[in-house]
């Protein structure tokens, strides 16, 4: 016959083990898998936005896309860019972030999960120096400007 003290010790040990296992399972880090870039028309900022940006920034640009919850800090609400820059859309800044990635990526996303689109666009446009890369960035930036809150 097992004494009540030994039985309690065994049950307590089992409970602690189960709790630790459950805690470890909940701490499993989520990862965002990067997929190959899909070809889109360089002429359509809207098509590029919906294909490349909406999954994180949301279809309306408000930072609420399906992948947004996976980031430490939600993606930027792109409809407020002009408001954050004294009412003027920051075209040069936006083009730089699209081309080279945000300088604050580690702080904003917890990692460098936001793609650097310059090289990605180069891979589907005949190289990084292709005029199509500049066209893509310009048209995507113009589309973002059209999304600004009034």
PDB file of C-alpha atoms in Angstrom:
ATOM      1  CA  UNK A   1       0.000   0.000   0.000  1.00  0.00           C
ATOM      2  CA  UNK A   2       1.292   3.455  -0.988  1.00  0.00           C
ATOM      3  CA  UNK A   3       1.291   5.993   1.791  1.00  0.00           C
ATOM      4  CA  UNK A   4      -0.788   9.143   1.337  1.00  0.00           C
ATOM      5  CA  UNK A   5       2.405  11.253   1.391  1.00  0.00           C
ATOM      6  CA  UNK A   6       4.012   9.256  -1.436  1.00  0.00           C
ATOM      7  CA  UNK A   7       0.768   9.343  -3.431  1.00  0.00           C
ATOM      8  CA  UNK A   8       0.572  13.135  -3.029  1.00  0.00           C
ATOM      9  CA  UNK A   9       4.223  13.499  -4.073  1.00  0.00           C
ATOM     10  CA  UNK A  10       3.664  11.385  -7.211  1.00  0.00           C
ATOM     11  CA  UNK A  11       0.508  13.325  -8.137  1.00  0.00           C
ATOM     12  CA  UNK A  12       2.245  16.653  -7.523  1.00  0.00           C
ATOM     13  CA  UNK A  13       5.200  15.598  -9.688  1.00  0.00           C
ATOM     14  CA  UNK A  14       2.870  14.537 -12.503  1.00  0.00           C
ATOM     15  CA  UNK A  15       0.968  17.809 -12.254  1.00  0.00           C
ATOM     16  CA  UNK A  16       4.190  19.862 -12.383  1.00  0.00           C
ATOM     17  CA  UNK A  17       5.431  17.878 -15.394  1.00  0.00           C
ATOM     18  CA  UNK A  18       2.134  18.378 -17.231  1.00  0.00           C
ATOM     19  CA  UNK A  19       2.142  22.112 -16.448  1.00  0.00           C
ATOM     20  CA  UNK A  20       5.724  22.518 -17.684  1.00  0.00           C
ATOM     21  CA  UNK A  21       4.945  20.615 -20.886  1.00  0.00           C
ATOM     22  CA  UNK A  22       1.876  22.774 -21.532  1.00  0.00           C
ATOM     23  CA  UNK A  23       3.836  25.989 -20.900  1.00  0.00           C
ATOM     24  CA  UNK A  24       6.573  24.909 -23.318  1.00  0.00           C
ATOM     25  CA  UNK A  25       4.006  24.082 -25.991  1.00  0.00           C
ATOM     26  CA  UNK A  26       2.447  27.546 -25.655  1.00  0.00           C
ATOM     27  CA  UNK A  27       5.848  29.247 -26.005  1.00  0.00           C
ATOM     28  CA  UNK A  28       6.548  27.712 -29.421  1.00  0.00           C
ATOM     29  CA  UNK A  29       7.650  30.628 -31.593  1.00  0.00           C
ATOM     30  CA  UNK A  30       5.543  31.348 -34.647  1.00  0.00           C
ATOM     31  CA  UNK A  31       7.476  31.948 -37.838  1.00  0.00           C
ATOM     32  CA  UNK A  32       6.508  33.647 -41.035  1.00  0.00           C
ATOM     33  CA  UNK A  33       7.638  31.665 -44.036  1.00  0.00           C
ATOM     34  CA  UNK A  34       8.866  33.637 -46.988  1.00  0.00           C
ATOM     35  CA  UNK A  35       7.532  32.481 -50.344  1.00  0.00           C
ATOM     36  CA  UNK A  36       8.979  33.178 -53.788  1.00  0.00           C
ATOM     37  CA  UNK A  37       7.828  36.498 -55.217  1.00  0.00           C
ATOM     38  CA  UNK A  38       4.841  36.290 -57.538  1.00  0.00           C
ATOM     39  CA  UNK A  39       5.005  38.191 -60.822  1.00  0.00           C
ATOM     40  CA  UNK A  40       2.690  41.176 -61.146  1.00  0.00           C
ATOM     41  CA  UNK A  41       2.315  44.052 -63.573  1.00  0.00           C
ATOM     42  CA  UNK A  42       4.834  46.840 -62.919  1.00  0.00           C
ATOM     43  CA  UNK A  43       2.198  49.272 -64.191  1.00  0.00           C
ATOM     44  CA  UNK A  44      -0.340  48.533 -61.449  1.00  0.00           C
ATOM     45  CA  UNK A  45       0.425  49.833 -57.974  1.00  0.00           C
ATOM     46  CA  UNK A  46      -2.885  48.408 -56.783  1.00  0.00           C
ATOM     47  CA  UNK A  47      -2.088  44.905 -58.055  1.00  0.00           C
ATOM     48  CA  UNK A  48       1.361  45.002 -56.449  1.00  0.00           C
ATOM     49  CA  UNK A  49      -0.106  46.253 -53.162  1.00  0.00           C
ATOM     50  CA  UNK A  50      -2.738  43.512 -53.046  1.00  0.00           C
ATOM     51  CA  UNK A  51      -0.167  40.849 -53.958  1.00  0.00           C
ATOM     52  CA  UNK A  52       2.783  41.916 -51.806  1.00  0.00           C
ATOM     53  CA  UNK A  53       1.567  44.221 -49.028  1.00  0.00           C
ATOM     54  CA  UNK A  54      -2.028  43.414 -48.072  1.00  0.00           C
ATOM     55  CA  UNK A  55      -1.194  40.192 -46.223  1.00  0.00           C
ATOM     56  CA  UNK A  56       0.474  42.290 -43.503  1.00  0.00           C
ATOM     57  CA  UNK A  57      -0.878  45.827 -43.964  1.00  0.00           C
ATOM     58  CA  UNK A  58      -4.458  44.781 -44.803  1.00  0.00           C
ATOM     59  CA  UNK A  59      -6.469  45.278 -47.974  1.00  0.00           C
ATOM     60  CA  UNK A  60      -7.312  48.836 -46.855  1.00  0.00           C
ATOM     61  CA  UNK A  61      -3.771  49.585 -45.621  1.00  0.00           C
ATOM     62  CA  UNK A  62      -4.721  49.925 -41.959  1.00  0.00           C
ATOM     63  CA  UNK A  63      -2.167  47.412 -40.651  1.00  0.00           C
ATOM     64  CA  UNK A  64      -4.713  44.673 -40.039  1.00  0.00           C
ATOM     65  CA  UNK A  65      -3.847  42.048 -42.647  1.00  0.00           C
ATOM     66  CA  UNK A  66      -4.131  38.312 -41.947  1.00  0.00           C
ATOM     67  CA  UNK A  67      -0.449  38.059 -40.930  1.00  0.00           C
ATOM     68  CA  UNK A  68      -0.478  41.208 -38.745  1.00  0.00           C
ATOM     69  CA  UNK A  69      -1.032  39.312 -35.504  1.00  0.00           C
ATOM     70  CA  UNK A  70       2.236  37.418 -35.989  1.00  0.00           C
ATOM     71  CA  UNK A  71       4.374  40.533 -35.442  1.00  0.00           C
ATOM     72  CA  UNK A  72       5.602  41.880 -32.108  1.00  0.00           C
ATOM     73  CA  UNK A  73       4.317  45.300 -33.214  1.00  0.00           C
ATOM     74  CA  UNK A  74       1.511  45.538 -35.779  1.00  0.00           C
ATOM     75  CA  UNK A  75       2.405  46.644 -39.304  1.00  0.00           C
ATOM     76  CA  UNK A  76       2.143  50.359 -40.045  1.00  0.00           C
ATOM     77  CA  UNK A  77      -1.240  51.840 -40.857  1.00  0.00           C
ATOM     78  CA  UNK A  78      -0.318  53.029 -44.336  1.00  0.00           C
ATOM     79  CA  UNK A  79      -3.401  55.257 -44.630  1.00  0.00           C
ATOM     80  CA  UNK A  80      -1.921  57.648 -42.041  1.00  0.00           C
ATOM     81  CA  UNK A  81       1.491  58.241 -43.614  1.00  0.00           C
ATOM     82  CA  UNK A  82       0.629  61.765 -44.784  1.00  0.00           C
ATOM     83  CA  UNK A  83      -0.799  62.640 -41.353  1.00  0.00           C
ATOM     84  CA  UNK A  84       2.451  61.548 -39.712  1.00  0.00           C
ATOM     85  CA  UNK A  85       4.392  63.799 -42.106  1.00  0.00           C
ATOM     86  CA  UNK A  86       2.452  67.044 -41.503  1.00  0.00           C
ATOM     87  CA  UNK A  87      -0.187  66.341 -44.142  1.00  0.00           C
ATOM     88  CA  UNK A  88       2.247  65.710 -47.006  1.00  0.00           C
ATOM     89  CA  UNK A  89       2.706  62.210 -48.379  1.00  0.00           C
ATOM     90  CA  UNK A  90       6.388  61.273 -47.852  1.00  0.00           C
ATOM     91  CA  UNK A  91       7.029  59.936 -51.351  1.00  0.00           C
ATOM     92  CA  UNK A  92      10.839  59.747 -51.080  1.00  0.00           C
ATOM     93  CA  UNK A  93      10.674  58.072 -47.654  1.00  0.00           C
ATOM     94  CA  UNK A  94       8.108  55.521 -48.844  1.00  0.00           C
ATOM     95  CA  UNK A  95      10.168  54.716 -51.949  1.00  0.00           C
ATOM     96  CA  UNK A  96      13.268  54.222 -49.764  1.00  0.00           C
ATOM     97  CA  UNK A  97      11.428  51.862 -47.384  1.00  0.00           C
ATOM     98  CA  UNK A  98      10.034  49.845 -50.296  1.00  0.00           C
ATOM     99  CA  UNK A  99      13.419  49.633 -52.009  1.00  0.00           C
ATOM    100  CA  UNK A 100      15.734  49.041 -49.040  1.00  0.00           C
ATOM    101  CA  UNK A 101      13.460  48.054 -46.157  1.00  0.00           C
ATOM    102  CA  UNK A 102      12.682  50.044 -43.030  1.00  0.00           C
ATOM    103  CA  UNK A 103      15.691  51.089 -40.960  1.00  0.00           C
ATOM    104  CA  UNK A 104      13.574  50.434 -37.883  1.00  0.00           C
ATOM    105  CA  UNK A 105      12.585  46.909 -39.011  1.00  0.00           C
ATOM    106  CA  UNK A 106      14.002  45.182 -35.945  1.00  0.00           C
ATOM    107  CA  UNK A 107      12.154  47.534 -33.620  1.00  0.00           C
ATOM    108  CA  UNK A 108       8.916  47.585 -35.611  1.00  0.00           C
ATOM    109  CA  UNK A 109       8.591  43.944 -36.568  1.00  0.00           C
ATOM    110  CA  UNK A 110      10.666  42.185 -33.916  1.00  0.00           C
ATOM    111  CA  UNK A 111      12.791  40.862 -36.758  1.00  0.00           C
ATOM    112  CA  UNK A 112      13.448  41.735 -40.366  1.00  0.00           C
ATOM    113  CA  UNK A 113      10.233  40.117 -41.592  1.00  0.00           C
ATOM    114  CA  UNK A 114       9.275  43.009 -43.876  1.00  0.00           C
ATOM    115  CA  UNK A 115      10.749  42.095 -47.229  1.00  0.00           C
ATOM    116  CA  UNK A 116      13.256  44.369 -48.893  1.00  0.00           C
ATOM    117  CA  UNK A 117      11.378  44.870 -52.136  1.00  0.00           C
ATOM    118  CA  UNK A 118      14.154  46.403 -54.259  1.00  0.00           C
ATOM    119  CA  UNK A 119      16.028  43.102 -54.728  1.00  0.00           C
ATOM    120  CA  UNK A 120      12.754  41.152 -54.861  1.00  0.00           C
ATOM    121  CA  UNK A 121      11.459  43.381 -57.654  1.00  0.00           C
ATOM    122  CA  UNK A 122      14.839  43.068 -59.381  1.00  0.00           C
ATOM    123  CA  UNK A 123      14.461  39.296 -59.393  1.00  0.00           C
ATOM    124  CA  UNK A 124      11.303  39.547 -61.525  1.00  0.00           C
ATOM    125  CA  UNK A 125      12.227  42.649 -63.524  1.00  0.00           C
ATOM    126  CA  UNK A 126      15.554  41.872 -65.175  1.00  0.00           C
ATOM    127  CA  UNK A 127      17.901  42.801 -62.350  1.00  0.00           C
ATOM    128  CA  UNK A 128      18.215  45.348 -59.551  1.00  0.00           C
ATOM    129  CA  UNK A 129      19.229  48.149 -61.946  1.00  0.00           C
ATOM    130  CA  UNK A 130      16.339  47.556 -64.329  1.00  0.00           C
ATOM    131  CA  UNK A 131      14.116  50.597 -64.995  1.00  0.00           C
ATOM    132  CA  UNK A 132      11.194  48.302 -64.163  1.00  0.00           C
ATOM    133  CA  UNK A 133      12.301  48.204 -60.510  1.00  0.00           C
ATOM    134  CA  UNK A 134      12.076  51.995 -60.287  1.00  0.00           C
ATOM    135  CA  UNK A 135       8.707  51.887 -62.088  1.00  0.00           C
ATOM    136  CA  UNK A 136       7.377  49.279 -59.658  1.00  0.00           C
ATOM    137  CA  UNK A 137       8.473  51.309 -56.629  1.00  0.00           C
ATOM    138  CA  UNK A 138       7.050  54.530 -58.092  1.00  0.00           C
ATOM    139  CA  UNK A 139       3.683  52.970 -58.954  1.00  0.00           C
ATOM    140  CA  UNK A 140       3.396  51.228 -55.598  1.00  0.00           C
ATOM    141  CA  UNK A 141       4.231  54.502 -53.833  1.00  0.00           C
ATOM    142  CA  UNK A 142       1.588  56.356 -55.900  1.00  0.00           C
ATOM    143  CA  UNK A 143      -0.979  53.730 -54.950  1.00  0.00           C
ATOM    144  CA  UNK A 144      -0.107  54.167 -51.265  1.00  0.00           C
ATOM    145  CA  UNK A 145      -0.539  57.914 -51.696  1.00  0.00           C
ATOM    146  CA  UNK A 146      -4.039  57.301 -53.094  1.00  0.00           C
ATOM    147  CA  UNK A 147      -4.924  55.378 -49.915  1.00  0.00           C
ATOM    148  CA  UNK A 148      -4.269  58.284 -47.548  1.00  0.00           C
ATOM    149  CA  UNK A 149      -6.996  59.193 -45.065  1.00  0.00           C
ATOM    150  CA  UNK A 150      -8.708  62.452 -45.949  1.00  0.00           C
TER     151      UNK A 150
END
